Amino acid sequence: MGNPAGFDYVLRAGDVVIRHHGKAATVLRGARAAQFLIEVEQGDPQLLMARVTGNYRRGNERAAKRHPRNAG
């Protein structure tokens, strides 16, 4: 699995908007937003934002798409 990339965040009226390739992925408010701002300064910001948004690549997306259960 490669390193996550393409994330950024902006502050809007006390909220933290996390974007992935320019599109809003999630909004953090209140205590979670404050905690995020502390954590983003301490570690890898890309990895943190991927974890918060749940945007992890697992490497099995193509195989899952072809599975009979997922065939439309």
mmCIF file of C-alpha atoms in Angstrom, residues 1 3-4 8-9 18-21 30 32-35 41 47 52-53 55 58-59 66 71-72:
data_model
loop_
_atom_site.group_PDB
_atom_site.id
_atom_site.type_symbol
_atom_site.label_atom_id
_atom_site.label_comp_id
_atom_site.label_asym_id
_atom_site.label_seq_id
_atom_site.Cartn_x
_atom_site.Cartn_y
_atom_site.Cartn_z
ATOM 1 C CA MET A 1 0.000 0.000 0.000
ATOM 2 C CA ASN A 3 1.394 6.524 1.106
ATOM 3 C CA PRO A 4 -1.831 8.552 1.057
ATOM 4 C CA ASP A 8 -5.659 19.151 2.444
ATOM 5 C CA TYR A 9 -7.783 20.943 4.988
ATOM 6 C CA ILE A 18 -10.858 17.892 4.935
ATOM 7 C CA ARG A 19 -10.653 17.702 1.153
ATOM 8 C CA HIS A 20 -9.328 14.977 -1.108
ATOM 9 C CA HIS A 21 -8.243 16.168 -4.551
ATOM 10 C CA GLY A 30 -16.122 20.909 18.015
ATOM 11 C CA ARG A 32 -12.882 16.502 17.204
ATOM 12 C CA ALA A 33 -11.787 19.492 15.103
ATOM 13 C CA ALA A 34 -9.628 20.792 17.956
ATOM 14 C CA GLN A 35 -8.062 17.358 18.452
ATOM 15 C CA GLU A 41 1.063 19.191 13.808
ATOM 16 C CA LEU A 47 -1.883 9.728 6.845
ATOM 17 C CA VAL A 52 -10.033 10.439 9.585
ATOM 18 C CA THR A 53 -11.864 10.244 6.258
ATOM 19 C CA ASN A 55 -10.009 6.791 2.610
ATOM 20 C CA ARG A 58 -6.827 -1.796 0.290
ATOM 21 C CA GLY A 59 -5.651 -3.041 -3.087
ATOM 22 C CA ARG A 66 -15.744 -8.384 -10.398
ATOM 23 C CA ALA A 71 -22.266 -7.610 -10.260
ATOM 24 C CA GLY A 72 -25.187 -5.374 -11.075
#
